[in-house]
Amino acid sequence: MRDQSHLRHQDRQTDHAARRRRLAQVVGENGVALIAATPERNRNNDVDYPYRPNSDFRYLTGFTEPEAIAVIAPGFEAGDYLLFCRERDVEQEIWVGRRAGPEGAMAWYGADSAYDIDDFDDWLAKLLDGRQRLYITLGTHKEFEHDVLRRMEKLRSQGRRATPPNEIVSLDRILHEMRLRKSAAEVDLMREAAATSARAHAAAMRAVRPGMHEYQLAAVLHYEFEMDGMSWAYPSIVGAGENACVLHYIENAAPMKDGDLVLIDAGAEYRGYAGDITRTFPVNGRFTAAQRELYDVVLAANRAAIDAARPGEPVNAVHQAALHVLVEGLVRLGLLEGDVEDVIETERYRSFFMHGTSHWIGMDVHDVGDYKSGDEWRLLEPGMALTVEPGLYVQAGSETAPRRFWNTGIRVEDDIVITDDGCDVLTSDVPKDADEIEALMAQGQSGGGA
């Protein structure tokens, strides 16, 4: 069992409260910020998708119920932080689960005041009156946003009876800059997600056999996630053979053949924070010579990129380090011809490596935050979290690649957090060296355990 002593509810709410205070300093007493939880989504007929609030709302509140609106209004008579949510309803709670209600919103989630969501319209004019700036998300919950803006225009048309804000400021950019730098508590949550994700990948390496279907290997992953009380952070990718060359392959339907490599891109989500790991390994437990040649190139690129991830370096330095190693390998193995720098400049490598090496990670697996400031790449800072995921994909029929490499897709992905003097690899618990992978898989094939 995980040690969760550092993740107690009260500790988490302290973190949320600190975020609200930071936002309140930006908003000031002349402004008001409104953010709503996105609505439930229907799957089919009377079945909804499992509810997950939008990450910005959860980041500020920790509140995970639908039909909720958070208000940050510094200096407001009812308090700086108001939360509107569903009232307790005994009959509904019997059918669909317990609610916090306004009382719980104050007792458990730190709201200064809390009210029935149905009363929000009655409060809106009072919340807006006399404030110069309205901070609101733009495009996250369009129905809510349009309704607030329409109501604000109506108040403005009433003249002296109301003085609504005359300036609208996007809340998204402010929150996304806050979310870009992870606190120690957030890193702890990401570490938990990464640890479970790593255990799941290792379990898949031990379980795989020729003749299994991709969905059966996905089931191994999801079993490990749920045994740790987590869900998947994104639809799991389990692609063997030619399917490994499809970057976002999620059908997971094909049988895995002896001699195939299988690429798994999967991660668990823990309390709103994502893990994201990719490992590639042989279905029969042993790399062929050609597979090992390509694999070692990708692994070397992964390690070079991690070495380049240091505070003060531009974020694209991670990609450039990986790219140089990949192109050197492609030329050395005969998949491309020419000078390495010329191949990079002309982007002839894109037939085999067509995506970036990194993206931010956090509450969203492709997390928020700008990669550039103007035309300049932003510099890495302690607390920024990102993936490192170089890959090579050689489809059958490639005109330049030797036939022995056809139908080979390889990606090696880790999650890292920038530290004061380098980076911390959160996903190091799952092997990525080819010899270590084969040793782990041999344990599974012999009936042993890790």
Short mmCIF file of C-alpha atoms in Angstrom, two decimals:
data_model
loop_
_atom_site.label_atom_id
_atom_site.label_comp_id
_atom_site.label_asym_id
_atom_site.label_seq_id
_atom_site.Cartn_x
_atom_site.Cartn_y
_atom_site.Cartn_z
CA MET A 1 0.00 0.00 0.00
CA ARG A 2 1.11 3.54 -0.72
CA ASP A 3 2.00 5.87 2.15
CA GLN A 4 -0.64 8.58 1.79
CA SER A 5 0.06 10.46 5.01
CA HIS A 6 1.27 13.48 3.04
CA LEU A 7 -1.88 13.49 0.92
CA ARG A 8 -4.51 14.00 3.61
CA HIS A 9 -7.57 15.98 2.63
CA GLN A 10 -6.65 18.93 4.84
CA ASP A 11 -3.15 19.09 3.39
CA ARG A 12 -4.54 19.18 -0.10
CA GLN A 13 -6.97 21.94 0.81
CA THR A 14 -4.09 24.00 2.18
CA ASP A 15 -2.55 23.82 -1.29
CA HIS A 16 -5.83 24.86 -2.95
CA ALA A 17 -6.21 27.76 -0.52
CA ALA A 18 -2.72 29.01 -1.36
CA ARG A 19 -3.63 28.97 -5.07
CA ARG A 20 -6.77 30.98 -4.42
CA ARG A 21 -4.79 33.52 -2.45
CA ARG A 22 -2.36 33.90 -5.36
CA LEU A 23 -5.24 34.41 -7.76
CA ALA A 24 -6.91 36.89 -5.38
CA GLN A 25 -3.74 38.98 -5.41
CA VAL A 26 -3.97 39.18 -9.20
CA VAL A 27 -7.70 39.90 -9.24
CA GLY A 28 -7.57 42.56 -6.50
CA GLU A 29 -10.51 44.31 -4.87
CA ASN A 30 -11.47 45.93 -8.16
CA GLY A 31 -11.97 42.59 -9.84
CA VAL A 32 -13.95 39.37 -9.56
CA ALA A 33 -13.13 35.93 -10.97
CA LEU A 34 -15.76 33.37 -11.92
CA ILE A 35 -15.01 29.78 -12.89
CA ALA A 36 -17.52 26.99 -13.36
CA ALA A 37 -17.12 23.23 -13.34
CA THR A 38 -17.81 21.85 -16.79
CA PRO A 39 -21.11 19.95 -17.08
CA GLU A 40 -21.62 16.21 -17.08
CA ARG A 41 -21.44 14.63 -20.53
CA ASN A 42 -23.87 12.05 -21.85
CA ARG A 43 -22.44 8.80 -23.21
CA ASN A 44 -25.64 7.22 -24.45
CA ASN A 45 -29.30 7.35 -23.49
CA ASP A 46 -29.35 7.63 -19.66
CA VAL A 47 -25.66 6.81 -19.15
CA ASP A 48 -23.19 9.63 -18.54
CA TYR A 49 -19.42 9.47 -18.75
CA PRO A 50 -17.70 9.25 -15.34
CA TYR A 51 -17.50 12.83 -14.16
CA ARG A 52 -14.22 14.70 -14.05
CA PRO A 53 -14.27 18.49 -13.56
CA ASN A 54 -12.14 20.69 -15.79
CA SER A 55 -8.62 20.89 -14.46
CA ASP A 56 -8.57 24.66 -13.83
CA PHE A 57 -11.64 24.40 -11.59
CA ARG A 58 -10.23 21.45 -9.67
CA TYR A 59 -6.84 23.19 -9.35
CA LEU A 60 -8.46 26.11 -7.53
CA THR A 61 -11.08 24.31 -5.48
CA GLY A 62 -10.35 20.60 -5.09
CA PHE A 63 -14.12 20.23 -5.56
CA THR A 64 -15.03 17.32 -7.85
CA GLU A 65 -18.82 17.53 -8.12
CA PRO A 66 -20.65 18.82 -11.20
CA GLU A 67 -22.89 21.90 -11.16
CA ALA A 68 -20.52 24.12 -9.21
CA ILE A 69 -19.25 27.68 -9.59
CA ALA A 70 -16.31 29.23 -7.74
CA VAL A 71 -16.07 32.97 -7.14
CA ILE A 72 -12.93 34.84 -6.11
CA ALA A 73 -14.03 38.32 -5.01
CA PRO A 74 -11.46 39.99 -2.73
CA GLY A 75 -13.13 42.23 -0.17
CA PHE A 76 -16.64 40.93 -0.83
CA GLU A 77 -18.83 41.07 2.26
CA ALA A 78 -19.63 37.34 2.20
CA GLY A 79 -15.95 36.44 1.86
CA ASP A 80 -13.16 36.35 -0.69
CA TYR A 81 -14.08 32.81 -1.82
CA LEU A 82 -17.63 31.75 -2.52
CA LEU A 83 -18.69 28.35 -3.82
CA PHE A 84 -22.07 27.62 -5.36
CA CYS A 85 -22.93 23.91 -5.50
CA ARG A 86 -25.81 21.46 -5.33
CA GLU A 87 -27.80 21.27 -2.12
CA ARG A 88 -27.90 18.02 -0.19
CA ASP A 89 -30.74 15.81 -1.45
CA VAL A 90 -31.31 12.55 0.42
CA GLU A 91 -33.38 10.96 -2.34
CA GLN A 92 -30.91 11.83 -5.09
CA GLU A 93 -27.98 10.75 -2.97
CA ILE A 94 -29.52 7.28 -2.61
CA TRP A 95 -29.45 6.93 -6.39
CA VAL A 96 -26.28 8.70 -7.54
CA GLY A 97 -24.04 9.31 -4.55
CA ARG A 98 -23.42 11.74 -1.73
CA ARG A 99 -23.04 15.48 -2.13
CA ALA A 100 -21.05 17.93 -0.04
CA GLY A 101 -23.75 20.59 -0.09
CA PRO A 102 -23.00 24.19 0.89
CA GLU A 103 -22.20 23.12 4.45
CA GLY A 104 -19.61 20.63 3.24
CA ALA A 105 -18.20 23.18 0.79
CA MET A 106 -17.32 25.38 3.76
CA ALA A 107 -16.29 22.65 6.19
CA TRP A 108 -14.26 20.50 3.79
CA TYR A 109 -13.31 22.72 0.86
CA GLY A 110 -12.43 26.02 2.48
CA ALA A 111 -15.20 28.22 1.08
CA ASP A 112 -15.82 31.40 3.11
CA SER A 113 -19.47 31.14 2.12
CA ALA A 114 -21.37 28.60 0.06
CA TYR A 115 -24.82 28.61 -1.49
CA ASP A 116 -27.19 26.53 -3.58
CA ILE A 117 -26.19 26.54 -7.25
CA ASP A 118 -29.76 27.51 -8.11
CA ASP A 119 -29.21 30.82 -6.29
CA PHE A 120 -26.23 31.89 -8.42
CA ASP A 121 -28.29 33.99 -10.83
CA ASP A 122 -29.69 35.97 -7.89
CA TRP A 123 -26.16 36.67 -6.64
CA LEU A 124 -24.53 37.55 -9.94
CA ALA A 125 -25.53 41.23 -10.12
CA LYS A 126 -24.27 41.79 -6.59
CA LEU A 127 -20.98 40.01 -7.33
CA LEU A 128 -20.37 42.10 -10.45
CA ASP A 129 -21.57 45.45 -9.16
CA GLY A 130 -18.78 47.98 -8.67
CA ARG A 131 -16.02 45.69 -9.94
CA GLN A 132 -13.89 47.07 -12.77
CA ARG A 133 -12.63 43.76 -14.18
CA LEU A 134 -14.27 40.39 -14.74
CA TYR A 135 -11.87 37.43 -14.89
CA ILE A 136 -13.51 34.49 -16.63
CA THR A 137 -12.52 31.46 -18.67
CA LEU A 138 -13.03 31.77 -22.41
CA GLY A 139 -14.10 28.60 -24.20
CA THR A 140 -13.95 26.14 -21.31
CA HIS A 141 -17.66 26.19 -20.38
CA LYS A 142 -19.23 28.15 -23.20
CA GLU A 143 -22.82 28.05 -21.98
CA PHE A 144 -21.86 29.48 -18.58
CA GLU A 145 -19.49 32.07 -20.04
CA HIS A 146 -22.02 33.32 -22.60
CA ASP A 147 -24.71 33.55 -19.95
CA VAL A 148 -22.51 35.63 -17.63
CA LEU A 149 -21.49 37.99 -20.42
CA ARG A 150 -25.11 38.35 -21.54
CA ARG A 151 -26.19 39.12 -17.99
CA MET A 152 -23.38 41.65 -17.65
CA GLU A 153 -24.52 43.47 -20.78
CA LYS A 154 -28.06 43.52 -19.44
CA LEU A 155 -26.85 45.09 -16.19
CA ARG A 156 -24.88 47.67 -18.14
CA SER A 157 -28.01 48.65 -20.06
CA GLN A 158 -29.78 49.39 -16.77
CA GLY A 159 -27.62 52.47 -16.27
CA ARG A 160 -27.20 53.81 -12.74
CA ARG A 161 -28.87 50.88 -11.03
CA ALA A 162 -25.77 48.73 -11.62
CA THR A 163 -22.11 49.27 -12.48
CA PRO A 164 -20.80 45.97 -13.90
CA PRO A 165 -17.16 45.49 -14.95
CA ASN A 166 -16.04 47.34 -18.05
CA GLU A 167 -13.09 45.04 -18.71
CA ILE A 168 -13.02 41.30 -19.35
CA VAL A 169 -9.77 39.40 -18.67
CA SER A 170 -9.08 35.80 -19.66
CA LEU A 171 -8.68 33.68 -16.56
CA ASP A 172 -7.16 30.83 -18.57
CA ARG A 173 -3.73 32.35 -19.12
CA ILE A 174 -3.36 33.38 -15.46
CA LEU A 175 -4.26 29.92 -14.17
CA HIS A 176 -2.16 28.16 -16.77
CA GLU A 177 0.94 30.11 -15.79
CA MET A 178 0.25 29.16 -12.17
CA ARG A 179 -0.20 25.50 -13.08
CA LEU A 180 3.02 25.37 -15.08
CA ARG A 181 5.23 25.38 -11.98
CA LYS A 182 4.37 22.47 -9.74
CA SER A 183 4.46 22.72 -5.96
CA ALA A 184 6.06 20.03 -3.82
CA ALA A 185 2.59 18.66 -3.05
CA GLU A 186 1.78 18.44 -6.75
CA VAL A 187 5.05 16.64 -7.47
CA ASP A 188 4.14 14.13 -4.73
CA LEU A 189 0.85 13.41 -6.51
CA MET A 190 2.61 13.07 -9.86
CA ARG A 191 5.14 10.73 -8.26
CA GLU A 192 2.30 8.49 -7.07
CA ALA A 193 0.75 8.45 -10.55
CA ALA A 194 4.14 7.68 -12.08
CA ALA A 195 4.86 4.86 -9.62
CA THR A 196 1.58 3.11 -10.37
CA SER A 197 2.06 3.68 -14.09
CA ALA A 198 5.52 2.12 -13.86
CA ARG A 199 4.21 -0.94 -11.99
CA ALA A 200 1.57 -1.39 -14.67
CA HIS A 201 4.13 -1.29 -17.48
CA ALA A 202 6.34 -3.77 -15.67
CA ALA A 203 3.35 -6.07 -15.15
CA ALA A 204 2.60 -5.89 -18.87
CA MET A 205 6.18 -6.87 -19.70
CA ARG A 206 5.86 -9.93 -17.46
CA ALA A 207 2.43 -10.89 -18.79
CA VAL A 208 2.82 -10.60 -22.57
CA ARG A 209 2.89 -13.74 -24.73
CA PRO A 210 2.68 -14.34 -28.48
CA GLY A 211 -0.96 -14.89 -29.42
CA MET A 212 -2.36 -12.53 -26.79
CA HIS A 213 -4.48 -9.68 -28.07
CA GLU A 214 -3.55 -6.07 -27.49
CA TYR A 215 -6.71 -5.54 -25.42
CA GLN A 216 -5.64 -8.30 -23.06
CA LEU A 217 -2.40 -6.46 -22.38
CA ALA A 218 -4.38 -3.24 -21.89
CA ALA A 219 -6.43 -5.11 -19.28
CA VAL A 220 -3.24 -5.87 -17.34
CA LEU A 221 -2.44 -2.16 -17.26
CA HIS A 222 -5.92 -1.13 -16.17
CA TYR A 223 -6.00 -3.81 -13.47
CA GLU A 224 -2.86 -2.35 -11.92
CA PHE A 225 -4.25 1.19 -12.15
CA GLU A 226 -7.50 0.28 -10.43
CA MET A 227 -5.85 -1.88 -7.79
CA ASP A 228 -4.11 1.32 -6.70
CA GLY A 229 -7.37 3.28 -6.75
CA MET A 230 -6.56 5.13 -9.97
CA SER A 231 -8.02 5.44 -13.44
CA TRP A 232 -6.29 5.92 -16.76
CA ALA A 233 -5.12 9.45 -17.55
CA TYR A 234 -5.86 8.99 -21.27
CA PRO A 235 -6.94 6.07 -23.47
CA SER A 236 -4.18 3.49 -23.36
CA ILE A 237 -2.21 2.75 -26.53
CA VAL A 238 -1.18 -0.89 -26.98
CA GLY A 239 0.11 -1.39 -30.51
CA ALA A 240 2.07 -4.39 -31.75
CA GLY A 241 3.91 -4.78 -35.04
CA GLU A 242 2.66 -2.33 -37.65
CA ASN A 243 0.21 -0.83 -35.14
CA ALA A 244 3.13 0.58 -33.18
CA CYS A 245 3.71 2.94 -36.11
CA VAL A 246 0.30 4.61 -35.53
CA LEU A 247 1.01 7.32 -32.96
CA HIS A 248 -2.43 7.46 -31.36
CA TYR A 249 -3.56 3.90 -31.98
CA ILE A 250 -6.26 3.05 -29.41
CA GLU A 251 -8.19 0.19 -31.04
CA ASN A 252 -6.02 -2.29 -29.11
CA ALA A 253 -7.71 -5.12 -31.01
CA ALA A 254 -5.07 -7.12 -32.87
CA PRO A 255 -3.31 -10.33 -31.87
CA MET A 256 0.38 -9.93 -31.03
CA LYS A 257 2.66 -12.16 -33.04
CA ASP A 258 5.95 -13.84 -32.20
CA GLY A 259 8.65 -11.46 -33.42
CA ASP A 260 6.56 -8.30 -32.97
CA LEU A 261 7.52 -5.37 -30.83
CA VAL A 262 4.65 -3.97 -28.77
CA LEU A 263 4.52 -0.27 -27.92
CA ILE A 264 2.55 0.70 -24.82
CA ASP A 265 1.78 4.36 -24.10
CA ALA A 266 -0.28 4.43 -20.92
CA GLY A 267 -0.48 6.28 -17.64
CA ALA A 268 -2.55 6.39 -14.48
CA GLU A 269 -4.28 9.45 -13.06
CA TYR A 270 -4.07 10.08 -9.32
CA ARG A 271 -6.22 12.77 -7.70
CA GLY A 272 -6.29 14.71 -10.96
CA TYR A 273 -2.59 14.31 -11.88
CA ALA A 274 -1.41 12.25 -14.84
CA GLY A 275 1.34 9.76 -15.41
CA ASP A 276 2.51 9.21 -18.99
CA ILE A 277 4.93 6.39 -19.83
CA THR A 278 5.82 4.67 -23.08
CA ARG A 279 7.82 1.49 -23.26
CA THR A 280 8.48 -0.76 -26.25
CA PHE A 281 9.42 -4.41 -25.85
CA PRO A 282 9.42 -7.73 -27.75
CA VAL A 283 6.30 -9.88 -27.49
CA ASN A 284 8.41 -13.05 -27.22
CA GLY A 285 10.83 -11.55 -24.69
CA ARG A 286 13.87 -11.14 -26.96
CA PHE A 287 14.77 -8.27 -29.28
CA THR A 288 15.91 -9.23 -32.77
CA ALA A 289 19.21 -7.76 -33.90
CA ALA A 290 17.44 -5.17 -36.09
CA GLN A 291 14.97 -4.24 -33.34
CA ARG A 292 17.82 -3.83 -30.88
CA GLU A 293 19.70 -1.55 -33.28
CA LEU A 294 16.77 0.86 -33.59
CA TYR A 295 15.82 0.52 -29.93
CA ASP A 296 19.25 1.51 -28.71
CA VAL A 297 19.12 4.65 -30.87
CA VAL A 298 15.81 5.71 -29.34
CA LEU A 299 17.01 4.91 -25.83
CA ALA A 300 20.17 6.97 -26.36
CA ALA A 301 18.00 9.86 -27.57
CA ASN A 302 15.81 9.58 -24.48
CA ARG A 303 18.86 9.74 -22.21
CA ALA A 304 20.42 12.64 -24.11
CA ALA A 305 17.18 14.60 -23.84
CA ILE A 306 16.95 13.98 -20.10
CA ASP A 307 20.54 15.17 -19.68
CA ALA A 308 19.60 18.38 -21.55
CA ALA A 309 16.67 19.11 -19.24
CA ARG A 310 18.19 21.62 -16.84
CA PRO A 311 17.04 24.94 -15.36
CA GLY A 312 17.98 27.89 -17.52
CA GLU A 313 17.96 25.88 -20.74
CA PRO A 314 15.33 26.65 -23.40
CA VAL A 315 12.56 24.09 -23.41
CA ASN A 316 13.34 23.07 -27.01
CA ALA A 317 16.86 22.02 -25.95
CA VAL A 318 15.29 18.73 -24.87
CA HIS A 319 13.94 18.09 -28.37
CA GLN A 320 17.13 19.20 -30.08
CA ALA A 321 19.26 16.83 -28.01
CA ALA A 322 17.02 13.88 -28.83
CA LEU A 323 16.71 14.83 -32.48
CA HIS A 324 20.47 14.95 -33.03
CA VAL A 325 20.94 11.46 -31.58
CA LEU A 326 18.03 10.05 -33.60
CA VAL A 327 19.29 11.48 -36.89
CA GLU A 328 22.82 10.26 -36.23
CA GLY A 329 21.38 6.79 -35.70
CA LEU A 330 19.21 6.92 -38.83
CA VAL A 331 22.22 7.84 -40.95
CA ARG A 332 24.50 5.29 -39.31
CA LEU A 333 21.99 2.47 -39.81
CA GLY A 334 21.30 3.38 -43.42
CA LEU A 335 17.73 4.65 -43.16
CA LEU A 336 18.84 8.10 -44.33
CA GLU A 337 21.78 9.37 -46.30
CA GLY A 338 23.72 12.61 -46.00
CA ASP A 339 25.19 14.94 -43.44
CA VAL A 340 23.43 14.88 -40.06
CA GLU A 341 23.04 18.66 -39.84
CA ASP A 342 21.68 18.82 -43.40
CA VAL A 343 19.13 16.10 -42.63
CA ILE A 344 17.99 18.06 -39.60
CA GLU A 345 17.82 21.37 -41.47
CA THR A 346 15.81 19.88 -44.35
CA GLU A 347 13.67 17.79 -41.95
CA ARG A 348 14.17 14.63 -43.99
CA TYR A 349 14.02 12.69 -40.71
CA ARG A 350 10.27 13.36 -40.43
CA SER A 351 9.41 10.16 -42.28
CA PHE A 352 10.63 8.33 -39.19
CA PHE A 353 10.25 10.89 -36.37
CA MET A 354 7.31 13.20 -36.89
CA HIS A 355 6.45 14.48 -33.41
CA GLY A 356 8.05 16.60 -30.72
CA THR A 357 10.06 15.11 -27.90
CA SER A 358 8.27 16.79 -25.01
CA HIS A 359 5.07 18.27 -23.71
CA TRP A 360 4.13 19.71 -20.34
CA ILE A 361 2.46 17.24 -17.97
CA GLY A 362 0.42 17.76 -14.82
CA MET A 363 -3.33 17.78 -14.29
CA ASP A 364 -3.74 17.33 -18.04
CA VAL A 365 -1.54 14.76 -19.73
CA HIS A 366 -0.83 17.44 -22.35
CA ASP A 367 -0.69 20.13 -19.73
CA VAL A 368 -1.19 23.85 -20.05
CA GLY A 369 1.39 26.61 -20.34
CA ASP A 370 3.12 28.44 -23.17
CA TYR A 371 6.27 27.00 -24.72
CA LYS A 372 7.38 30.36 -26.05
CA SER A 373 7.42 33.94 -24.86
CA GLY A 374 7.00 35.91 -28.04
CA ASP A 375 9.40 34.36 -30.53
CA GLU A 376 11.73 33.00 -27.86
CA TRP A 377 11.55 29.54 -26.31
CA ARG A 378 10.88 29.89 -22.61
CA LEU A 379 13.56 28.76 -20.20
CA LEU A 380 13.08 25.73 -18.00
CA GLU A 381 12.56 26.46 -14.30
CA PRO A 382 12.42 24.29 -11.18
CA GLY A 383 8.96 22.83 -10.78
CA MET A 384 8.18 22.55 -14.48
CA ALA A 385 7.16 19.03 -15.44
CA LEU A 386 7.43 17.54 -18.90
CA THR A 387 7.70 14.31 -20.82
CA VAL A 388 10.71 13.05 -22.75
CA GLU A 389 9.52 10.78 -25.57
CA PRO A 390 11.67 10.33 -28.67
CA GLY A 391 10.62 7.65 -31.12
CA LEU A 392 11.29 6.05 -34.49
CA TYR A 393 8.58 4.58 -36.72
CA VAL A 394 9.42 2.58 -39.83
CA GLN A 395 6.41 1.55 -41.85
CA ALA A 396 6.41 -1.30 -44.34
CA GLY A 397 7.27 -0.12 -47.84
CA SER A 398 9.60 2.65 -46.69
CA GLU A 399 11.69 3.60 -49.73
CA THR A 400 14.86 4.38 -47.79
CA ALA A 401 14.75 1.98 -44.84
CA PRO A 402 16.25 -1.52 -45.12
CA ARG A 403 13.51 -4.17 -45.06
CA ARG A 404 14.69 -5.59 -41.72
CA PHE A 405 13.41 -2.42 -40.01
CA TRP A 406 9.92 -2.41 -41.57
CA ASN A 407 6.85 -2.45 -39.30
CA THR A 408 8.90 -1.30 -36.34
CA GLY A 409 7.61 1.42 -34.04
CA ILE A 410 9.63 2.36 -30.95
CA ARG A 411 9.07 5.10 -28.37
CA VAL A 412 10.63 5.48 -24.93
CA GLU A 413 8.90 8.03 -22.71
CA ASP A 414 9.58 9.27 -19.19
CA ASP A 415 8.11 12.00 -16.99
CA ILE A 416 10.52 14.49 -15.44
CA VAL A 417 10.39 17.49 -13.12
CA ILE A 418 12.99 20.22 -13.38
CA THR A 419 15.01 20.65 -10.17
CA ASP A 420 17.53 23.25 -9.02
CA ASP A 421 20.43 21.48 -10.73
CA GLY A 422 18.90 19.17 -13.34
CA CYS A 423 15.79 17.04 -13.37
CA ASP A 424 14.11 14.26 -11.42
CA VAL A 425 12.91 11.29 -13.47
CA LEU A 426 9.59 10.26 -11.92
CA THR A 427 9.20 7.13 -14.04
CA SER A 428 12.55 5.42 -13.43
CA ASP A 429 10.93 2.41 -11.71
CA VAL A 430 10.11 0.74 -15.02
CA PRO A 431 13.09 -0.61 -16.97
CA LYS A 432 14.04 0.83 -20.33
CA ASP A 433 17.49 -0.66 -20.97
CA ALA A 434 17.00 -3.54 -23.43
CA ASP A 435 18.90 -6.06 -21.30
CA GLU A 436 16.89 -5.12 -18.22
CA ILE A 437 13.63 -5.44 -20.15
CA GLU A 438 14.57 -8.91 -21.37
CA ALA A 439 15.55 -9.95 -17.84
CA LEU A 440 12.23 -8.77 -16.42
CA MET A 441 10.29 -10.49 -19.18
CA ALA A 442 12.18 -13.71 -18.54
CA GLN A 443 10.93 -13.66 -14.94
CA GLY A 444 7.37 -13.52 -16.20
CA GLN A 445 7.89 -16.32 -18.71
CA SER A 446 9.44 -18.55 -16.02
CA GLY A 447 6.60 -17.83 -13.60
CA GLY A 448 8.71 -15.67 -11.30
CA GLY A 449 7.87 -12.25 -9.94
CA ALA A 450 9.62 -8.94 -9.61
#
